[in-house]
């Protein structure tokens, strides 16, 4: 059943940190909005799909959302439970009440009426319609789980999971676990598995920068006052001293610097939480790219021709975005992968009142900046 149309000024799609930040900034300017969320809670990635040992890798001054710093009592690197507490307090402080269980199926700009029209499928039945002058895509960089196609994977006899299903290494003791993906989640999950007694291997397919947590946070501060290439040179030098040459362990370092890679390509360096030491001590084995599953059993074949048996394959292979399935007329702003076409710092603004928040691969700090820019721009137009 379809209900009547609900009208507002701004429609926000997504109640993760980016959507919450946008809502708070609009609230501060007394701009009416509706925020639609397909899940039954705010920040569903953090609430439902993170591992237990997770702490924010950046210091709290880089992670708070607009208009509300973290409490002084919070540690520098907040654990996931405290970050969720902060987000709950944030929503309460700015009177943010998302329309939960509203999965947007269609959004289109009607030029003759100069407004956006959206339809959302409500969990449990029914369709709701919304209209607004502006539309903000705040569905996040990490909206839909991605597992790559691997020849023979469907015939693998062991357990196959995505990192969003993993909570802790408890229950994996003495199991042979392959972690596919060497981003921050993959590296830290491999560490957690090893700490719980799993025989752990990790696929490192591409060159990566590995930085200590303190040096990365220092680098983010330094880039505000000295040129980026000097910050990168400093970080590479310091972390070469800390970790040494990792090429003999199967880890190559990219030619570009870690900050440059983050700013230009959205490729985050690895913030080491202890995984590197485990790799150097052979407690965690580094393997090249995955090629196939051999013979419908437990045997996994790698690009170098070698093969090993595993009980579990855990894919820490990230996410994709499905914005293109529901957003019509967003080609001016977003590409087919749901990421901004315009380069930073103009990535957040499209045509006909279309905006995006938190899609520039600049973390929570960048999402907050997007939210403030969007709210200020809308304020000038109404």
Coordinates of C-alpha atoms in Angstrom, one line a residue:
X1 CA 0.0 0.0 0.0
X2 CA 1.3 3.5 -0.9
X3 CA 0.7 6.3 1.7
X4 CA 0.4 10.0 1.0
X5 CA 3.3 12.3 0.1
X6 CA 5.3 13.8 2.9
X7 CA 7.0 17.2 2.0
X8 CA 10.1 18.8 3.4
X9 CA 12.9 21.0 2.3
X10 CA 15.8 18.5 2.4
X11 CA 15.7 14.7 1.9
X12 CA 18.7 12.9 3.4
X13 CA 19.3 9.3 2.4
X14 CA 21.3 7.5 5.0
X15 CA 21.6 7.8 8.8
X16 CA 25.2 6.9 9.2
X17 CA 27.7 9.5 10.5
X18 CA 27.5 11.5 7.3
X19 CA 23.7 11.7 7.4
X20 CA 23.7 12.5 11.1
X21 CA 26.2 15.3 10.5
X22 CA 24.2 16.8 7.7
X23 CA 21.0 16.6 9.8
X24 CA 22.7 18.4 12.7
X25 CA 24.0 21.2 10.5
X26 CA 20.6 21.7 9.0
X27 CA 19.0 21.7 12.5
X28 CA 21.4 24.4 13.5
X29 CA 20.2 26.5 10.7
X30 CA 16.5 25.7 11.3
X31 CA 16.2 24.0 7.9
X32 CA 13.5 21.3 7.8
X33 CA 14.6 17.8 6.6
X34 CA 13.7 14.2 6.6
X35 CA 16.3 11.5 7.0
X36 CA 15.6 8.0 5.5
X37 CA 17.5 4.9 6.7
X38 CA 17.1 1.4 5.3
X39 CA 18.2 -0.3 8.6
X40 CA 16.5 -0.1 12.0
X41 CA 19.2 1.9 13.7
X42 CA 21.6 4.8 13.1
X43 CA 25.2 4.0 11.9
X44 CA 24.3 0.4 11.1
X45 CA 27.9 -0.4 10.0
X46 CA 29.3 0.5 13.4
X47 CA 26.3 -0.9 15.3
X48 CA 26.0 -4.3 13.5
X49 CA 29.0 -5.0 11.3
X50 CA 32.2 -4.2 13.2
X51 CA 34.6 -6.4 15.2
X52 CA 34.8 -6.2 18.9
X53 CA 38.3 -5.0 19.3
X54 CA 37.8 -2.0 17.0
X55 CA 39.0 1.4 18.2
X56 CA 39.1 4.5 16.0
X57 CA 42.4 4.6 14.3
X58 CA 42.5 8.4 14.4
X59 CA 42.7 10.6 17.4
X60 CA 39.3 11.8 18.6
X61 CA 39.8 15.4 17.4
X62 CA 39.9 14.0 13.8
X63 CA 36.7 12.0 14.3
X64 CA 34.0 14.1 16.0
X65 CA 31.1 15.4 14.0
X66 CA 30.2 19.1 13.6
X67 CA 29.1 21.1 16.6
X68 CA 29.7 18.4 19.2
X69 CA 33.2 17.3 20.3
X70 CA 33.9 14.0 22.0
X71 CA 33.6 14.1 25.8
X72 CA 36.8 15.0 27.5
X73 CA 36.6 11.7 29.4
X74 CA 36.9 9.7 26.2
X75 CA 40.3 8.2 25.5
X76 CA 42.3 9.6 22.6
X77 CA 41.3 6.5 20.5
X78 CA 37.8 5.7 21.3
X79 CA 36.6 2.1 21.3
X80 CA 33.6 1.1 19.3
X81 CA 31.2 1.1 22.3
X82 CA 32.1 4.7 23.2
X83 CA 31.9 5.8 19.6
X84 CA 28.3 4.4 19.4
X85 CA 27.5 6.1 22.7
X86 CA 28.7 9.4 21.1
X87 CA 26.6 8.9 18.0
X88 CA 23.5 8.2 20.1
X89 CA 24.2 11.4 22.1
X90 CA 24.7 13.3 18.9
X91 CA 21.4 12.2 17.5
X92 CA 19.7 13.1 20.8
X93 CA 21.4 16.5 21.1
X94 CA 20.3 17.6 17.6
X95 CA 16.9 16.0 17.8
X96 CA 17.6 13.7 14.9
X97 CA 14.8 11.1 14.3
X98 CA 15.5 9.1 11.2
X99 CA 12.7 7.2 9.4
X100 CA 14.0 3.8 10.0
X101 CA 13.3 0.8 7.7
X102 CA 12.8 3.0 4.8
X103 CA 14.7 1.6 1.8
X104 CA 14.8 4.2 -0.9
X105 CA 14.0 2.5 -4.2
X106 CA 13.6 5.6 -6.4
X107 CA 14.6 9.3 -6.4
X108 CA 14.3 11.7 -9.3
X109 CA 14.4 15.4 -9.8
X110 CA 11.2 16.8 -11.5
X111 CA 12.3 19.9 -13.4
X112 CA 8.8 21.3 -13.9
X113 CA 8.1 21.2 -10.2
X114 CA 11.7 22.0 -9.1
X115 CA 11.7 19.3 -6.5
X116 CA 13.1 15.8 -5.7
X117 CA 10.6 13.0 -5.4
X118 CA 11.6 9.8 -3.6
X119 CA 9.9 6.5 -2.9
X120 CA 10.9 4.2 -0.1
X121 CA 9.9 0.6 0.5
X122 CA 9.0 0.2 4.2
X123 CA 10.2 -3.0 5.9
X124 CA 7.0 -4.9 6.7
X125 CA 5.1 -3.7 3.8
X126 CA 4.0 -0.5 2.1
X127 CA 5.6 2.3 0.2
X128 CA 6.1 5.9 1.3
X129 CA 6.6 8.9 -0.9
X130 CA 8.7 12.0 0.0
X131 CA 9.2 15.3 -1.8
X132 CA 11.9 18.0 -1.1
X133 CA 13.7 20.8 -2.9
X134 CA 17.1 19.2 -2.1
X135 CA 18.4 15.7 -1.9
X136 CA 21.5 14.6 0.0
X137 CA 23.1 11.2 -0.7
X138 CA 24.7 10.2 2.6
X139 CA 24.6 6.4 2.1
X140 CA 28.3 6.0 2.8
X141 CA 31.4 4.5 1.1
X142 CA 30.7 1.2 2.9
X143 CA 27.0 0.6 2.1
X144 CA 27.0 -2.8 0.4
X145 CA 29.2 -5.8 1.1
X146 CA 31.6 -6.8 -1.7
X147 CA 33.0 -10.3 -2.2
X148 CA 35.0 -10.8 -5.4
X149 CA 34.3 -13.6 -7.8
X150 CA 36.7 -16.5 -7.2
X151 CA 36.7 -19.6 -9.4
X152 CA 35.4 -22.5 -7.3
X153 CA 34.4 -20.5 -4.3
X154 CA 30.9 -21.8 -4.2
X155 CA 32.4 -25.4 -3.8
X156 CA 34.7 -24.5 -0.9
X157 CA 33.9 -26.9 1.9
X158 CA 35.0 -24.7 4.7
X159 CA 33.4 -21.5 6.1
X160 CA 33.2 -18.3 4.0
X161 CA 32.4 -15.0 5.7
X162 CA 32.8 -11.3 5.1
X163 CA 34.6 -9.1 7.6
X164 CA 31.2 -7.5 8.5
X165 CA 30.1 -10.9 10.0
X166 CA 33.3 -11.2 12.1
X167 CA 33.2 -10.3 15.8
X168 CA 36.3 -11.9 17.4
X169 CA 38.7 -14.8 17.0
X170 CA 37.0 -16.7 19.7
X171 CA 35.9 -20.0 18.2
X172 CA 38.7 -20.0 15.6
X173 CA 41.4 -21.5 17.8
X174 CA 43.6 -24.0 15.9
X175 CA 41.7 -23.3 12.7
X176 CA 43.5 -22.4 9.5
X177 CA 42.1 -19.0 8.4
X178 CA 42.8 -17.1 5.3
X179 CA 42.1 -13.3 5.4
X180 CA 41.6 -11.9 1.9
X181 CA 42.2 -8.2 1.9
X182 CA 44.9 -6.1 3.5
X183 CA 43.2 -2.9 4.4
X184 CA 42.9 -1.8 8.0
X185 CA 40.1 -4.2 8.8
X186 CA 41.8 -7.2 7.2
X187 CA 45.1 -6.5 9.0
X188 CA 43.5 -6.0 12.4
X189 CA 41.2 -9.1 12.0
X190 CA 44.3 -11.1 11.1
X191 CA 45.9 -9.9 14.3
X192 CA 42.8 -10.8 16.4
X193 CA 42.6 -14.3 14.9
X194 CA 46.3 -14.9 15.6
X195 CA 45.9 -13.7 19.2
X196 CA 43.1 -16.2 19.6
X197 CA 45.2 -19.1 18.4
X198 CA 44.2 -19.4 14.8
X199 CA 46.8 -20.3 12.2
X200 CA 46.4 -17.1 10.2
X201 CA 47.4 -16.1 6.6
X202 CA 46.6 -12.8 4.9
X203 CA 46.5 -12.0 1.2
X204 CA 48.4 -8.8 0.4
X205 CA 47.8 -8.2 -3.3
X206 CA 48.9 -4.6 -3.7
X207 CA 51.6 -2.3 -2.3
X208 CA 50.6 -0.7 1.0
X209 CA 51.9 1.9 3.4
X210 CA 52.1 0.7 7.0
X211 CA 52.3 3.4 9.6
X212 CA 52.4 3.5 13.4
X213 CA 49.3 5.1 14.8
X214 CA 51.1 7.9 16.5
X215 CA 53.1 8.8 13.3
X216 CA 49.9 8.8 11.1
X217 CA 48.1 11.2 13.5
X218 CA 51.2 13.4 13.7
X219 CA 51.3 13.5 9.9
X220 CA 47.7 14.6 9.7
X221 CA 48.5 17.5 12.0
X222 CA 51.7 18.4 10.1
X223 CA 50.0 18.6 6.8
X224 CA 48.1 21.6 8.0
X225 CA 51.3 23.6 8.3
X226 CA 53.9 22.1 5.9
X227 CA 53.7 20.8 2.3
X228 CA 52.2 17.3 1.9
X229 CA 55.3 15.9 0.1
X230 CA 57.5 16.8 3.1
X231 CA 55.0 15.1 5.5
X232 CA 55.1 12.0 3.3
X233 CA 58.9 12.0 3.2
X234 CA 58.9 12.2 7.0
X235 CA 56.3 9.4 7.4
X236 CA 58.2 7.1 5.1
X237 CA 61.5 7.7 6.8
X238 CA 60.1 7.2 10.3
X239 CA 58.1 4.1 9.5
X240 CA 61.1 2.6 7.7
X241 CA 63.0 2.9 10.9
X242 CA 60.1 1.5 13.0
X243 CA 59.2 -1.5 10.7
X244 CA 62.3 -2.0 8.6
X245 CA 62.2 -3.4 5.0
X246 CA 59.0 -5.5 4.7
X247 CA 59.6 -6.7 1.1
X248 CA 61.1 -10.0 2.2
X249 CA 57.8 -10.6 4.1
X250 CA 55.8 -10.1 0.9
X251 CA 54.8 -6.5 1.5
X252 CA 55.7 -3.8 -1.0
X253 CA 55.5 -0.1 -0.3
X254 CA 53.8 2.2 -3.0
X255 CA 55.9 4.8 -4.8
X256 CA 53.7 7.7 -3.7
X257 CA 53.4 8.9 -0.1
X258 CA 50.8 7.8 2.4
X259 CA 49.1 11.2 2.8
X260 CA 49.1 11.8 -1.0
X261 CA 47.6 8.4 -1.5
X262 CA 44.8 9.1 1.0
X263 CA 44.1 12.6 -0.4
X264 CA 44.3 11.9 -4.1
X265 CA 43.0 8.4 -4.3
X266 CA 41.2 7.7 -1.1
X267 CA 43.6 4.8 -0.3
X268 CA 44.2 4.7 3.4
X269 CA 47.5 3.6 4.8
X270 CA 47.5 0.7 7.2
X271 CA 47.6 1.8 10.8
X272 CA 49.5 -0.9 12.5
X273 CA 48.1 -2.3 15.7
X274 CA 50.6 -5.2 16.1
X275 CA 50.0 -7.2 12.9
X276 CA 53.4 -6.3 11.4
X277 CA 55.3 -7.8 14.3
X278 CA 53.3 -11.0 13.9
X279 CA 54.1 -11.1 10.2
X280 CA 57.8 -10.6 10.9
X281 CA 57.7 -13.4 13.5
X282 CA 55.9 -15.7 11.0
X283 CA 52.9 -16.0 13.3
X284 CA 50.9 -14.5 10.4
X285 CA 51.8 -15.6 6.8
X286 CA 51.6 -13.2 3.9
X287 CA 50.3 -14.7 0.6
X288 CA 49.8 -13.2 -2.9
X289 CA 46.5 -12.8 -4.7
X290 CA 43.9 -15.6 -4.6
X291 CA 43.4 -17.5 -7.9
X292 CA 40.9 -20.3 -7.3
X293 CA 39.6 -23.0 -5.0
X294 CA 40.9 -26.4 -6.0
X295 CA 38.6 -29.4 -6.5
X296 CA 35.7 -28.3 -4.4
X297 CA 37.5 -29.0 -1.1
X298 CA 39.6 -26.9 1.3
X299 CA 42.5 -26.2 -1.0
X300 CA 43.1 -22.6 -2.1
X301 CA 45.4 -21.8 -5.1
X302 CA 47.3 -18.6 -5.3
X303 CA 48.8 -16.6 -8.2
X304 CA 52.3 -17.8 -7.6
X305 CA 51.0 -21.4 -8.2
X306 CA 51.3 -22.5 -4.6
X307 CA 48.3 -24.0 -2.8
X308 CA 47.3 -24.4 0.9
X309 CA 44.4 -25.8 2.8
X310 CA 42.2 -23.6 5.0
X311 CA 39.2 -24.1 7.2
X312 CA 37.9 -20.6 6.8
X313 CA 38.1 -17.9 4.2
X314 CA 37.4 -14.4 5.5
X315 CA 36.9 -11.7 2.9
X316 CA 37.9 -8.2 4.1
X317 CA 37.4 -7.0 0.6
X318 CA 35.4 -3.9 1.4
X319 CA 32.2 -2.6 -0.1
X320 CA 30.5 -1.3 -3.2
X321 CA 27.7 1.2 -3.5
X322 CA 24.2 0.8 -5.1
X323 CA 23.3 4.4 -5.5
X324 CA 22.9 4.0 -9.3
X325 CA 20.1 1.5 -8.7
X326 CA 17.8 4.1 -7.1
X327 CA 19.1 7.6 -8.0
X328 CA 18.0 9.0 -11.4
X329 CA 19.6 12.1 -12.7
X330 CA 22.6 11.9 -10.5
X331 CA 25.2 11.5 -13.2
X332 CA 26.4 15.0 -12.8
X333 CA 27.7 14.2 -9.3
X334 CA 28.2 10.5 -8.9
X335 CA 29.9 7.9 -11.1
X336 CA 28.6 4.3 -11.6
X337 CA 30.4 3.2 -8.4
X338 CA 28.5 5.8 -6.3
X339 CA 31.5 8.1 -5.7
X340 CA 31.8 11.8 -6.6
X341 CA 32.9 12.8 -10.1
X342 CA 34.1 16.3 -9.2
X343 CA 37.5 16.5 -7.5
X344 CA 37.9 17.5 -3.9
X345 CA 37.1 20.1 -2.6
X346 CA 34.1 20.5 -5.0
X347 CA 33.0 16.9 -4.7
X348 CA 29.9 17.5 -2.5
X349 CA 27.7 19.7 -4.8
X350 CA 25.9 18.6 -8.0
X351 CA 23.0 20.2 -10.0
X352 CA 19.4 20.8 -9.2
X353 CA 19.9 20.7 -5.4
X354 CA 21.7 17.3 -5.4
X355 CA 24.5 16.9 -2.8
X356 CA 26.6 14.1 -1.3
X357 CA 28.2 13.8 2.1
X358 CA 30.9 11.4 3.2
X359 CA 31.7 10.0 -0.2
X360 CA 35.1 11.7 -0.8
X361 CA 37.1 9.0 1.1
X362 CA 38.2 11.5 3.7
X363 CA 36.9 9.8 6.8
X364 CA 34.7 11.2 9.5
X365 CA 36.4 14.6 9.4
X366 CA 35.7 14.9 5.7
X367 CA 32.1 13.9 6.2
X368 CA 31.7 16.6 8.8
X369 CA 33.1 19.2 6.4
X370 CA 30.8 18.0 3.6
X371 CA 27.8 18.4 6.0
X372 CA 28.7 21.9 6.9
X373 CA 29.2 23.0 3.3
X374 CA 25.9 21.4 2.2
X375 CA 23.9 23.1 5.0
X376 CA 25.5 26.5 4.4
X377 CA 24.9 26.2 0.6
X378 CA 21.2 25.3 1.1
X379 CA 20.8 28.1 3.7
X380 CA 21.9 30.6 1.0
X381 CA 19.4 29.2 -1.5
X382 CA 16.2 29.3 0.6

